[in-house]
Amino acid sequence: MHLVNLGMPFPRDEYGQFFGYQTDNDPRPRATSIGPYTSREMCLMLLKRVRELGIKIGEGENVIQLLTTGEDDRKRAVGAIVMKQDGSLAAYGAENIVFATGGPGGLYKTSAYPEVHTGAISLALMAGAKAQNLPESQYGLASIKFRWNVSGTYMQAIPRFISTGAGGLSEESEFMGDYFSSASEMCSLIFLEGYEWPFDARRVINGSSLIGILVYIETVIKGRRVFLDYRHNPEGFSFASLNKEAHEYLLKSNALLDTPIERLRQMNPEAIKLFQNHGIDITEEPLEIAVCAQHNNGGLAGNIWWESTNIKHLFPVGEVNGSHGIYRPGGSALNSGQVAGFRVAEYIANRYGDRTVAKTDVKNSIKNAINYIGDWIEKCAGAKRTWQEERGEFRERMTLAGANIRSSAAISRAVSEAWAQWRHFEASGCAFSSPVEKVEALRNRHLCFAHAVYLESILFEIQSGVGSRGSSIVLDKKGIPIHEKLGGEWSLLPENIEFRDCVLETVVTPEEKVQHEWVPRRPIPREKTWFETGWARFRDGEIYD
């Protein structure tokens, strides 16, 4: 209702009820929407309110380091170092930090996150904040020229998948048909990929997520490019050969039309306009896609008030808070972020409203951080590799080894290479040529660190024997063959369901040692509070203890 009161026009019926739809990984229709720009409009409404309240916004400033004081259970956040667009440094002292930096979109070569969104969980990891379930991310087919998930009607229109050489539209191949015994099987799975997006370990064998594996093989393993062609049907396509579910859906949608673009226009005309608004006309040209990182279900560990479990006064909210589970219902991070905003504000007002941090501690922390950053920037003057080359290296590594297709051997190599890159990066820096690029160089520093920590956590999970779950699979020749037309190396380890009762906690020590621990997951509270006693606890402020 807060968003509605701010002006979000969420749909409702004549009785005033807000109705919803069933989104990915959700068994019930709990989601609502105002179209493809829902999250953008939410941000605009909230930003408008912030400005109405006169809250200062540090535009054009990039946080490059969090500041903390104390050790162990006395450790707390006290501020941040930022770099301005002209390349100068500034510092903020703070009693509390609300850390709403989103997911780690900048870690991957193929990413559905907006290009400007790199994420900054790495700043908290470098500060020693505890994380949980870092290996659990969500991946799915998405366009890469303009980053957008190609779920729903984009797949239900049953486009043609084509593969080309790395240089462009040459060596064209309709590769998907090589893996299926019939066009009927292939087209039905393409349709189901719209229903069952994103990539899901449970739907790899004889399921729609096989589509994602075949795209991964073409793009990552073979180094080719994959496109969706809405102008032509897949080879061998016919409505009569579709499975019952696909045929009935298209029939009820009045979409038994000749080509994919006609079917898409009938079911969702806005889907075509969306790409046209970004310079891509899918009525005239194919749409380039890949399997992309889409959401990090893990993140920083927080308590019921969203405060970091080991750094006081630090509040990770939204996607960066690792509370979204193995199978995250679509939109839950947006919802969680809204709830967190209220919960954090309430807690700070009732427990952290007074200034308690010593100014001398803040000044010492600022001085140490700026000296360290200054020394590192000086190293960059002699660096041989550019910031673009450094970023390209760790992004390539994450997409190859740390995305939806994983194996013990590949991850082990990746971890070794990641820390080697980080050590070289810390010792030598990276080349940049302008104040704007200086910001990117410093962003590289924390992103490179994060990718090593993420890979470490994935390796630990694999070595623990968790197996394939969520939006990633673990390959092992001793596992279950995925498909008869794929080699023996394409066999997956099944999930070990015992780990459903555990949460993987990860923390980096001051000595840069990465520590992992499986801890029991918190049960959902079943308390039935007696009104009189509950009211007394609320009046006395005991709920914040």
mmCIF file of C-alpha atoms in Angstrom, residues 234-360:
data_model
loop_
_atom_site.group_PDB
_atom_site.id
_atom_site.type_symbol
_atom_site.label_atom_id
_atom_site.label_comp_id
_atom_site.label_asym_id
_atom_site.label_seq_id
_atom_site.Cartn_x
_atom_site.Cartn_y
_atom_site.Cartn_z
ATOM 1 C CA PRO A 234 11.693 -23.699 -36.424
ATOM 2 C CA GLU A 235 12.363 -26.362 -39.032
ATOM 3 C CA GLY A 236 9.596 -28.981 -38.974
ATOM 4 C CA PHE A 237 7.208 -26.811 -36.918
ATOM 5 C CA SER A 238 3.498 -27.589 -37.013
ATOM 6 C CA PHE A 239 0.665 -26.863 -34.594
ATOM 7 C CA ALA A 240 -0.597 -30.430 -34.881
ATOM 8 C CA SER A 241 2.653 -31.819 -33.486
ATOM 9 C CA LEU A 242 2.801 -29.595 -30.382
ATOM 10 C CA ASN A 243 2.042 -31.153 -27.024
ATOM 11 C CA LYS A 244 -1.436 -30.592 -25.604
ATOM 12 C CA GLU A 245 -0.405 -27.859 -23.159
ATOM 13 C CA ALA A 246 1.314 -25.726 -25.811
ATOM 14 C CA HIS A 247 -1.443 -26.173 -28.377
ATOM 15 C CA GLU A 248 -4.234 -25.300 -25.927
ATOM 16 C CA TYR A 249 -2.386 -22.221 -24.690
ATOM 17 C CA LEU A 250 -1.910 -20.864 -28.203
ATOM 18 C CA LEU A 251 -5.495 -21.751 -29.104
ATOM 19 C CA LYS A 252 -6.945 -19.930 -26.080
ATOM 20 C CA SER A 253 -4.680 -16.958 -26.828
ATOM 21 C CA ASN A 254 -5.988 -16.788 -30.425
ATOM 22 C CA ALA A 255 -2.356 -17.259 -31.447
ATOM 23 C CA LEU A 256 -2.511 -20.171 -33.903
ATOM 24 C CA LEU A 257 -0.833 -17.891 -36.435
ATOM 25 C CA ASP A 258 1.705 -18.493 -39.175
ATOM 26 C CA THR A 259 4.945 -17.073 -37.734
ATOM 27 C CA PRO A 260 6.490 -16.499 -34.287
ATOM 28 C CA ILE A 261 6.296 -12.713 -34.662
ATOM 29 C CA GLU A 262 2.571 -12.895 -35.440
ATOM 30 C CA ARG A 263 2.017 -15.116 -32.416
ATOM 31 C CA LEU A 264 4.039 -12.780 -30.194
ATOM 32 C CA ARG A 265 2.196 -9.716 -31.494
ATOM 33 C CA GLN A 266 -1.133 -11.388 -30.707
ATOM 34 C CA MET A 267 -0.181 -12.454 -27.184
ATOM 35 C CA ASN A 268 2.031 -9.560 -26.088
ATOM 36 C CA PRO A 269 2.473 -6.621 -28.501
ATOM 37 C CA GLU A 270 4.366 -4.656 -25.832
ATOM 38 C CA ALA A 271 7.105 -7.296 -25.989
ATOM 39 C CA ILE A 272 7.891 -6.197 -29.546
ATOM 40 C CA LYS A 273 7.680 -2.483 -28.733
ATOM 41 C CA LEU A 274 10.061 -2.936 -25.801
ATOM 42 C CA PHE A 275 12.925 -3.910 -28.089
ATOM 43 C CA GLN A 276 11.948 -1.352 -30.737
ATOM 44 C CA ASN A 277 12.275 1.325 -28.059
ATOM 45 C CA HIS A 278 15.891 0.197 -27.629
ATOM 46 C CA GLY A 279 16.830 0.118 -31.295
ATOM 47 C CA ILE A 280 16.116 -3.564 -31.992
ATOM 48 C CA ASP A 281 13.321 -4.462 -34.394
ATOM 49 C CA ILE A 282 12.673 -8.176 -33.956
ATOM 50 C CA THR A 283 10.192 -8.041 -36.827
ATOM 51 C CA GLU A 284 13.189 -7.409 -39.119
ATOM 52 C CA GLU A 285 16.249 -8.883 -37.382
ATOM 53 C CA PRO A 286 17.139 -11.775 -35.066
ATOM 54 C CA LEU A 287 17.640 -11.175 -31.339
ATOM 55 C CA GLU A 288 20.964 -12.217 -29.799
ATOM 56 C CA ILE A 289 20.677 -14.150 -26.532
ATOM 57 C CA ALA A 290 22.754 -16.058 -23.980
ATOM 58 C CA VAL A 291 22.287 -17.749 -20.626
ATOM 59 C CA CYS A 292 22.691 -14.784 -18.284
ATOM 60 C CA ALA A 293 23.112 -14.128 -14.582
ATOM 61 C CA GLN A 294 19.791 -12.719 -13.441
ATOM 62 C CA HIS A 295 19.619 -12.679 -9.645
ATOM 63 C CA ASN A 296 21.733 -13.583 -6.628
ATOM 64 C CA ASN A 297 19.509 -15.421 -4.170
ATOM 65 C CA GLY A 298 22.301 -15.468 -1.606
ATOM 66 C CA GLY A 299 24.038 -12.375 -0.290
ATOM 67 C CA LEU A 300 24.927 -10.782 3.032
ATOM 68 C CA ALA A 301 23.673 -12.338 6.249
ATOM 69 C CA GLY A 302 21.194 -10.268 8.237
ATOM 70 C CA ASN A 303 18.960 -10.738 11.266
ATOM 71 C CA ILE A 304 15.191 -10.185 11.448
ATOM 72 C CA TRP A 305 15.775 -6.412 11.426
ATOM 73 C CA TRP A 306 18.067 -6.697 8.386
ATOM 74 C CA GLU A 307 21.160 -5.789 10.404
ATOM 75 C CA SER A 308 24.383 -7.578 9.458
ATOM 76 C CA THR A 309 24.946 -10.509 11.783
ATOM 77 C CA ASN A 310 28.566 -9.559 12.472
ATOM 78 C CA ILE A 311 28.917 -5.824 11.691
ATOM 79 C CA LYS A 312 26.654 -3.634 13.790
ATOM 80 C CA HIS A 313 24.977 -0.581 12.230
ATOM 81 C CA LEU A 314 25.259 -2.118 8.721
ATOM 82 C CA PHE A 315 21.875 -2.973 7.171
ATOM 83 C CA PRO A 316 21.919 -4.923 3.878
ATOM 84 C CA VAL A 317 18.489 -4.681 2.212
ATOM 85 C CA GLY A 318 16.988 -5.904 -1.060
ATOM 86 C CA GLU A 319 18.795 -8.353 -3.315
ATOM 87 C CA VAL A 320 22.120 -7.871 -1.537
ATOM 88 C CA ASN A 321 20.559 -9.451 1.567
ATOM 89 C CA GLY A 322 20.917 -13.211 1.119
ATOM 90 C CA SER A 323 17.449 -14.164 2.320
ATOM 91 C CA HIS A 324 15.856 -15.269 -0.956
ATOM 92 C CA GLY A 325 16.269 -19.039 -0.782
ATOM 93 C CA ILE A 326 17.268 -21.589 -3.401
ATOM 94 C CA TYR A 327 14.186 -21.019 -5.560
ATOM 95 C CA ARG A 328 13.334 -17.324 -5.427
ATOM 96 C CA PRO A 329 9.830 -16.320 -6.511
ATOM 97 C CA GLY A 330 10.111 -13.549 -9.106
ATOM 98 C CA GLY A 331 9.867 -10.084 -7.584
ATOM 99 C CA SER A 332 10.500 -11.225 -4.014
ATOM 100 C CA ALA A 333 13.643 -9.100 -3.705
ATOM 101 C CA LEU A 334 11.635 -6.012 -4.674
ATOM 102 C CA ASN A 335 9.075 -6.887 -2.028
ATOM 103 C CA SER A 336 11.744 -7.703 0.536
ATOM 104 C CA GLY A 337 13.450 -4.402 -0.144
ATOM 105 C CA GLN A 338 10.249 -2.474 0.550
ATOM 106 C CA VAL A 339 9.620 -4.346 3.792
ATOM 107 C CA ALA A 340 13.253 -3.938 4.805
ATOM 108 C CA GLY A 341 13.104 -0.185 4.370
ATOM 109 C CA PHE A 342 10.336 0.086 6.956
ATOM 110 C CA ARG A 343 11.876 -2.477 9.308
ATOM 111 C CA VAL A 344 15.321 -0.870 9.224
ATOM 112 C CA ALA A 345 13.918 2.634 9.753
ATOM 113 C CA GLU A 346 11.842 1.391 12.688
ATOM 114 C CA TYR A 347 14.809 -0.352 14.298
ATOM 115 C CA ILE A 348 17.175 2.591 13.847
ATOM 116 C CA ALA A 349 14.584 5.000 15.272
ATOM 117 C CA ASN A 350 14.107 2.829 18.351
ATOM 118 C CA ARG A 351 17.642 1.554 18.982
ATOM 119 C CA TYR A 352 20.213 3.465 16.951
ATOM 120 C CA GLY A 353 18.825 7.003 16.923
ATOM 121 C CA ASP A 354 21.598 8.519 19.050
ATOM 122 C CA ARG A 355 25.121 9.208 17.813
ATOM 123 C CA THR A 356 27.458 6.766 19.535
ATOM 124 C CA VAL A 357 30.463 6.517 17.232
ATOM 125 C CA ALA A 358 33.563 8.401 18.366
ATOM 126 C CA LYS A 359 34.738 11.044 15.875
ATOM 127 C CA THR A 360 38.366 10.105 16.463
#
